[in-house]
Amino acid sequence: MTRSISLLGATGSIGDSTLDLIRSDREAWSVVSLTANSSAEKLAKLATEFGAQIAVLADEQYLPQLRQLLSGSGIKAAGGAQALIEAAARPADIIVAAIVGCVGLAPTMAAIEQGSTVALANKEALVSAGEVMTAKVAQHRATLLPVDSEHNAIFQCLQGNDVADVRWITLTASGGPLRTKTLAELEATTPAQAVAHPNWDMGAKISVDSATMMNKGLEFIEAHHLFPVGLDRLRIIVHPQSVIHSMVEYRDGSTLAQLGPSDMRVPIASALAYPVRMDTNCKPLDLATIGELSFFAPDEVRFPATKLAREAAYAGGAAPAVLNAANEVAVAAFLAGQVKFTQISAITARTLEKCAPQAPQSLDAVLAVDAEARQCAQAMLEPA
């Protein structure tokens, strides 16, 4: 049976992996919407290849180019924030939400409001609007399937079990490319060094988040909303090999772990095929070749981002949205050469101290908090 699918963020790393899976069983999928930020040429090529109904660019200045490239194809071309929302709201069996950053929040909410199955790869949306989003999922009877490797691993380990029996949920972290660096070396880190992840092929922003460990902090908050076991039962451990993607320990002492290669096609396939399984052409896990698995406690002196995220999670209200917005501003500034690597967490921490809006109760309120926090963080940028 053919299933319809929309992919929000088709030209990023998650998009590439998702479309590779669709390519492997082309007759099983009908593509509805494909979106991208500004990559008109790549989006047009993908929309043509997969026969999408509509292709949307978030950045409208590239829309004329997209229209020209799709002329005569019968594929609708559109651009702008509202067009992204409309693409997400088109009926589809599954919507993959893979737009990086808070810009993906409104389209993800639109997908949820149509009561569809949403494969969530945008952690920032759930971090910034956790209570609002989970309430919408319940209201519209949507299904939220986690695509992040860690959350998908937890999801798999929880199947057939009661969350009341959970003692611990452990998120594993690779530690990123800078795990062994000293504070002095971290201060001198360049963007090229920060994005050179040893295990995963990801975009620049997510790679920097992995290097600062903020990625794991955001995942800690996301796990709190996805798996209601309580913040006190969530913890993080550094596992450099990225073979165990997360673990769940139960009250009887049993610990279930999901293992797999460092390939995002594995968790994406889990979400696309749920509740069954699908074939992938991923390289099988070879534990004998890997040899050993190691684990370390997070170092929150060199990498304070996980502590900031945990404190924001406990504070609740607007704090997680402020954390996310400030981090996005600081990471963008670092990638542009405006601030040092170590200033990313410092700017985020100062923003959390100075920006304390009321808890958002709606999508518009979340976006207002996001805008206020960005303005506050922007004012704190210092020359590198």
XYZ file of C-alpha atoms in Angstrom:
384
model
C 0.000 0.000 0.000
C 1.349 3.401 -1.009
C 1.724 5.907 1.823
C 1.845 9.670 1.389
C 4.671 11.664 2.965
C 5.725 15.302 3.367
C 9.292 16.250 4.215
C 9.887 19.589 5.915
C 13.603 20.224 5.518
C 14.263 18.097 2.450
C 17.738 19.384 1.612
C 19.398 18.872 5.020
C 21.079 15.760 6.397
C 17.817 14.293 7.746
C 16.153 15.042 4.422
C 18.941 13.307 2.506
C 18.646 10.187 4.665
C 14.837 10.118 4.463
C 14.797 10.448 0.693
C 17.445 7.741 0.389
C 15.084 5.381 2.235
C 12.160 6.385 0.004
C 14.334 5.814 -3.058
C 14.995 2.228 -1.947
C 11.259 1.418 -2.088
C 9.930 4.086 -4.431
C 6.560 2.476 -5.167
C 5.663 2.446 -1.462
C 5.672 6.261 -1.176
C 3.803 9.214 -2.634
C 5.527 12.551 -1.919
C 3.222 15.461 -1.118
C 5.374 18.399 0.078
C 9.095 19.092 0.045
C 10.524 22.212 1.702
C 13.929 23.838 2.084
C 15.394 27.091 3.297
C 17.152 28.561 0.255
C 18.520 25.685 -1.866
C 16.324 26.270 -4.919
C 18.329 24.105 -7.309
C 18.522 21.078 -5.010
C 14.873 21.384 -3.989
C 13.736 21.575 -7.623
C 15.796 18.510 -8.488
C 14.320 16.525 -5.592
C 10.752 17.683 -6.261
C 11.098 16.576 -9.885
C 12.684 13.240 -8.979
C 9.987 12.355 -6.450
C 7.018 13.942 -8.208
C 6.103 16.186 -5.274
C 2.848 18.109 -5.358
C 4.469 21.271 -3.965
C 7.984 22.600 -3.290
C 8.435 25.445 -0.814
C 11.388 27.692 0.027
C 11.411 29.515 3.346
C 13.536 32.308 1.847
C 11.287 34.020 -0.702
C 14.134 35.742 -2.547
C 14.939 32.405 -4.186
C 11.338 31.689 -5.204
C 11.689 33.096 -8.774
C 14.593 30.704 -9.354
C 12.555 27.775 -8.007
C 9.593 28.677 -10.231
C 11.824 28.831 -13.272
C 13.410 25.474 -12.476
C 9.987 23.827 -12.001
C 8.317 25.508 -14.970
C 6.274 23.019 -16.956
C 6.649 20.253 -14.363
C 3.187 20.619 -12.848
C 4.774 21.001 -9.409
C 3.599 24.042 -7.482
C 6.347 26.368 -6.226
C 5.823 28.616 -3.219
C 7.862 30.597 -0.705
C 7.760 32.222 2.704
C 6.735 31.331 6.246
C 3.036 30.986 5.481
C 3.755 28.709 2.522
C 5.783 26.444 4.828
C 2.816 26.185 7.173
C 0.433 25.438 4.299
C 2.778 22.734 2.976
C 2.888 21.124 6.413
C -0.894 21.245 6.665
C -1.465 19.320 3.444
C -2.951 15.883 4.179
C -0.294 13.167 4.352
C 0.056 9.861 6.166
C 3.337 10.980 7.730
C 5.093 14.337 7.951
C 8.823 14.383 8.676
C 9.596 17.598 10.577
C 13.301 18.210 9.971
C 13.589 22.004 9.749
C 16.479 23.030 11.995
C 15.808 25.627 14.686
C 12.760 27.430 16.019
C 11.740 28.380 12.471
C 10.405 24.832 12.223
C 7.987 25.306 15.115
C 4.989 26.736 13.260
C 5.106 24.187 10.381
C 5.459 21.330 12.881
C 2.418 22.602 14.804
C 0.463 22.807 11.538
C 1.297 19.155 10.838
C 0.159 18.173 14.328
C -3.104 20.103 13.994
C -4.165 17.995 11.020
C -3.985 14.943 13.290
C -1.347 13.202 11.250
C 1.674 11.129 12.216
C 4.638 13.470 12.716
C 8.178 12.085 12.657
C 9.920 14.736 14.725
C 13.542 15.574 13.943
C 13.293 19.211 15.059
C 14.232 19.082 18.735
C 14.122 22.871 19.099
C 10.372 22.911 18.467
C 9.621 20.590 21.373
C 12.182 22.332 23.598
C 10.667 25.784 23.003
C 7.015 24.771 23.043
C 6.891 21.479 24.930
C 3.677 21.998 26.888
C 1.929 23.755 23.995
C 2.959 21.081 21.490
C 2.093 18.048 23.610
C -1.302 19.588 24.374
C -1.909 19.988 20.628
C -0.879 16.369 20.015
C -3.497 15.231 22.533
C -6.162 17.629 21.267
C -5.824 16.587 17.624
C -5.029 12.922 18.351
C -1.827 13.171 16.371
C 1.008 10.655 16.682
C 4.467 11.979 17.514
C 7.341 9.655 16.608
C 10.871 10.704 17.623
C 13.537 10.621 14.908
C 16.569 11.770 16.904
C 18.687 8.648 17.367
C 18.591 8.943 21.164
C 14.855 9.481 21.499
C 14.063 6.884 18.896
C 16.217 4.440 20.870
C 14.280 5.230 24.057
C 11.005 4.870 22.165
C 12.042 1.414 20.990
C 13.219 0.352 24.470
C 9.878 1.412 25.982
C 7.724 -0.620 23.604
C 5.570 -3.123 25.477
C 6.499 -1.653 28.866
C 4.866 0.719 31.327
C 6.620 4.056 31.983
C 5.644 3.623 35.650
C 8.177 0.782 35.793
C 11.053 2.956 34.544
C 13.860 3.666 37.012
C 16.163 5.600 34.656
C 16.236 6.849 31.098
C 19.831 7.392 30.013
C 20.657 9.560 26.998
C 24.025 8.728 25.484
C 26.277 11.452 24.090
C 29.274 11.004 21.826
C 31.016 13.938 23.484
C 31.574 15.491 20.061
C 34.875 16.354 18.366
C 36.243 18.338 21.338
C 35.624 15.859 24.158
C 39.274 15.624 25.241
C 40.205 19.295 24.796
C 41.305 21.507 27.670
C 39.544 24.779 28.505
C 42.377 26.696 26.838
C 42.045 24.578 23.698
C 38.266 25.006 23.709
C 38.649 28.772 23.824
C 40.774 28.637 20.669
C 38.441 26.257 18.800
C 37.567 27.262 15.231
C 34.208 26.638 13.515
C 35.882 24.066 11.259
C 37.076 22.110 14.294
C 33.689 22.320 16.017
C 31.713 20.938 13.069
C 34.078 18.001 12.443
C 32.026 15.378 14.282
C 33.827 12.026 14.585
C 30.735 9.815 14.223
C 27.823 11.652 12.615
C 27.372 13.623 9.392
C 25.217 16.571 10.462
C 24.586 20.214 9.613
C 26.756 22.996 11.038
C 24.376 24.138 13.785
C 23.708 20.649 15.158
C 27.411 19.799 14.930
C 28.347 22.847 17.022
C 25.622 21.915 19.518
C 27.207 18.474 19.761
C 30.610 20.044 20.361
C 29.291 22.238 23.201
C 27.079 19.373 24.484
C 24.042 21.669 24.141
C 22.628 19.117 21.728
C 22.391 16.671 24.627
C 20.946 19.367 26.865
C 18.196 20.061 24.355
C 17.575 16.329 24.057
C 17.255 16.130 27.850
C 14.402 18.666 27.706
C 12.871 16.946 24.688
C 12.960 13.577 26.465
C 11.109 15.145 29.401
C 8.190 15.965 27.084
C 8.260 12.751 25.060
C 8.613 10.307 27.948
C 6.760 11.411 31.114
C 8.873 9.704 33.760
C 9.914 12.920 35.542
C 13.098 14.970 35.267
C 14.696 13.146 38.203
C 14.720 9.918 36.166
C 16.583 11.371 33.183
C 20.362 11.365 32.952
C 23.173 11.768 30.431
C 26.282 9.653 29.898
C 29.122 10.172 27.419
C 29.660 7.189 25.121
C 32.258 8.109 22.448
C 31.630 5.138 20.136
C 27.952 6.100 19.512
C 26.947 2.438 19.341
C 24.426 2.456 22.194
C 22.016 5.237 21.302
C 20.216 5.326 24.656
C 19.077 3.019 27.476
C 16.083 2.430 29.706
C 16.500 0.819 33.129
C 13.450 -0.743 34.790
C 12.671 -1.201 38.468
C 13.516 -4.914 38.335
C 17.125 -4.056 37.429
C 16.791 -4.847 33.713
C 18.338 -2.334 31.329
C 17.299 -2.296 27.674
C 19.618 -0.583 25.195
C 19.195 0.092 21.494
C 22.386 -0.431 19.492
C 23.051 0.411 15.880
C 25.455 2.012 13.411
C 25.995 5.794 13.427
C 23.591 6.223 10.537
C 20.454 8.345 10.786
C 18.674 6.088 8.309
C 18.196 3.586 11.155
C 16.013 5.782 13.438
C 14.315 7.394 10.437
C 13.394 3.937 9.099
C 12.030 3.022 12.532
C 9.717 6.042 12.429
C 8.688 5.681 8.780
C 7.743 2.010 9.122
C 6.258 2.091 12.645
C 4.768 -0.143 13.999
C 6.575 -2.597 11.706
C 10.120 -2.662 10.300
C 11.564 -1.849 6.884
C 14.753 -2.786 5.058
C 17.679 -0.376 4.952
C 21.012 -0.637 3.192
C 22.866 0.458 6.332
C 26.102 -1.282 7.152
C 25.439 -3.921 9.859
C 26.797 -3.330 13.334
C 30.052 -5.259 13.862
C 30.796 -5.324 17.599
C 33.891 -7.505 17.207
C 35.468 -4.874 14.964
C 34.477 -2.058 17.327
C 36.128 -4.002 20.126
C 35.043 -2.054 23.201
C 32.439 0.381 24.451
C 33.355 3.097 26.955
C 31.347 5.480 29.121
C 32.132 8.693 31.021
C 30.245 11.131 33.208
C 29.691 14.532 31.515
C 32.231 17.235 32.424
C 30.040 20.261 33.151
C 33.033 22.504 33.883
C 34.408 22.313 30.354
C 30.971 21.776 28.835
C 28.398 23.663 30.964
C 25.612 23.450 28.371
C 24.047 20.295 29.831
C 23.833 21.954 33.243
C 22.198 25.037 31.713
C 19.642 22.867 29.935
C 18.879 20.802 33.025
C 18.358 23.948 35.098
C 16.093 25.382 32.393
C 14.079 22.155 32.364
C 13.561 22.305 36.130
C 12.698 26.022 35.969
C 10.107 25.323 33.276
C 7.909 28.101 31.957
C 9.699 30.167 29.325
C 13.207 29.108 30.364
C 13.639 26.291 27.791
C 12.519 28.596 24.963
C 14.943 31.293 26.154
C 17.736 28.709 26.345
C 17.087 27.525 22.814
C 16.817 31.003 21.295
C 19.957 32.283 23.024
C 21.912 29.212 21.957
C 20.827 29.630 18.327
C 22.008 33.252 18.338
C 25.317 32.371 20.010
C 26.017 29.434 17.672
C 25.302 31.593 14.615
C 27.678 34.243 15.978
C 30.387 31.626 16.551
C 30.026 30.215 13.038
C 30.304 33.790 11.700
C 33.509 34.367 13.670
C 31.960 36.940 16.018
C 32.492 35.098 19.312
C 34.699 32.372 20.730
C 33.549 28.796 21.191
C 33.484 29.144 24.985
C 31.284 32.234 24.714
C 28.380 30.193 23.305
C 27.402 28.783 26.695
C 28.333 32.038 28.465
C 25.988 34.086 26.264
C 23.237 31.528 26.763
C 23.698 31.617 30.547
C 23.594 35.423 30.705
C 20.485 35.500 28.550
C 18.749 33.064 30.909
C 19.655 35.346 33.826
C 18.409 38.567 32.213
C 15.465 37.390 30.109
C 12.595 35.936 32.149
C 9.271 36.302 30.295
C 6.071 34.641 31.446
C 5.389 31.026 30.578
C 3.921 30.829 27.049
C 0.444 29.346 26.689
C 0.139 29.451 22.892
C 2.232 29.249 19.742
C 2.173 33.034 19.349
C 3.387 33.425 22.934
C 6.217 30.947 22.315
C 7.293 32.906 19.243
C 7.166 36.138 21.261
C 9.427 34.613 23.931
C 11.764 33.406 21.205
C 11.975 36.888 19.673
C 12.587 38.564 23.037
C 15.325 36.085 23.971
C 17.034 36.488 20.604
C 17.083 40.244 21.013
C 18.560 39.888 24.497
C 21.222 37.411 23.345
C 22.105 39.544 20.340
C 22.819 42.488 22.636
C 25.342 40.366 24.552
C 27.520 39.421 21.599
C 31.135 40.429 22.092
C 33.982 40.415 19.603
C 35.975 37.172 19.494
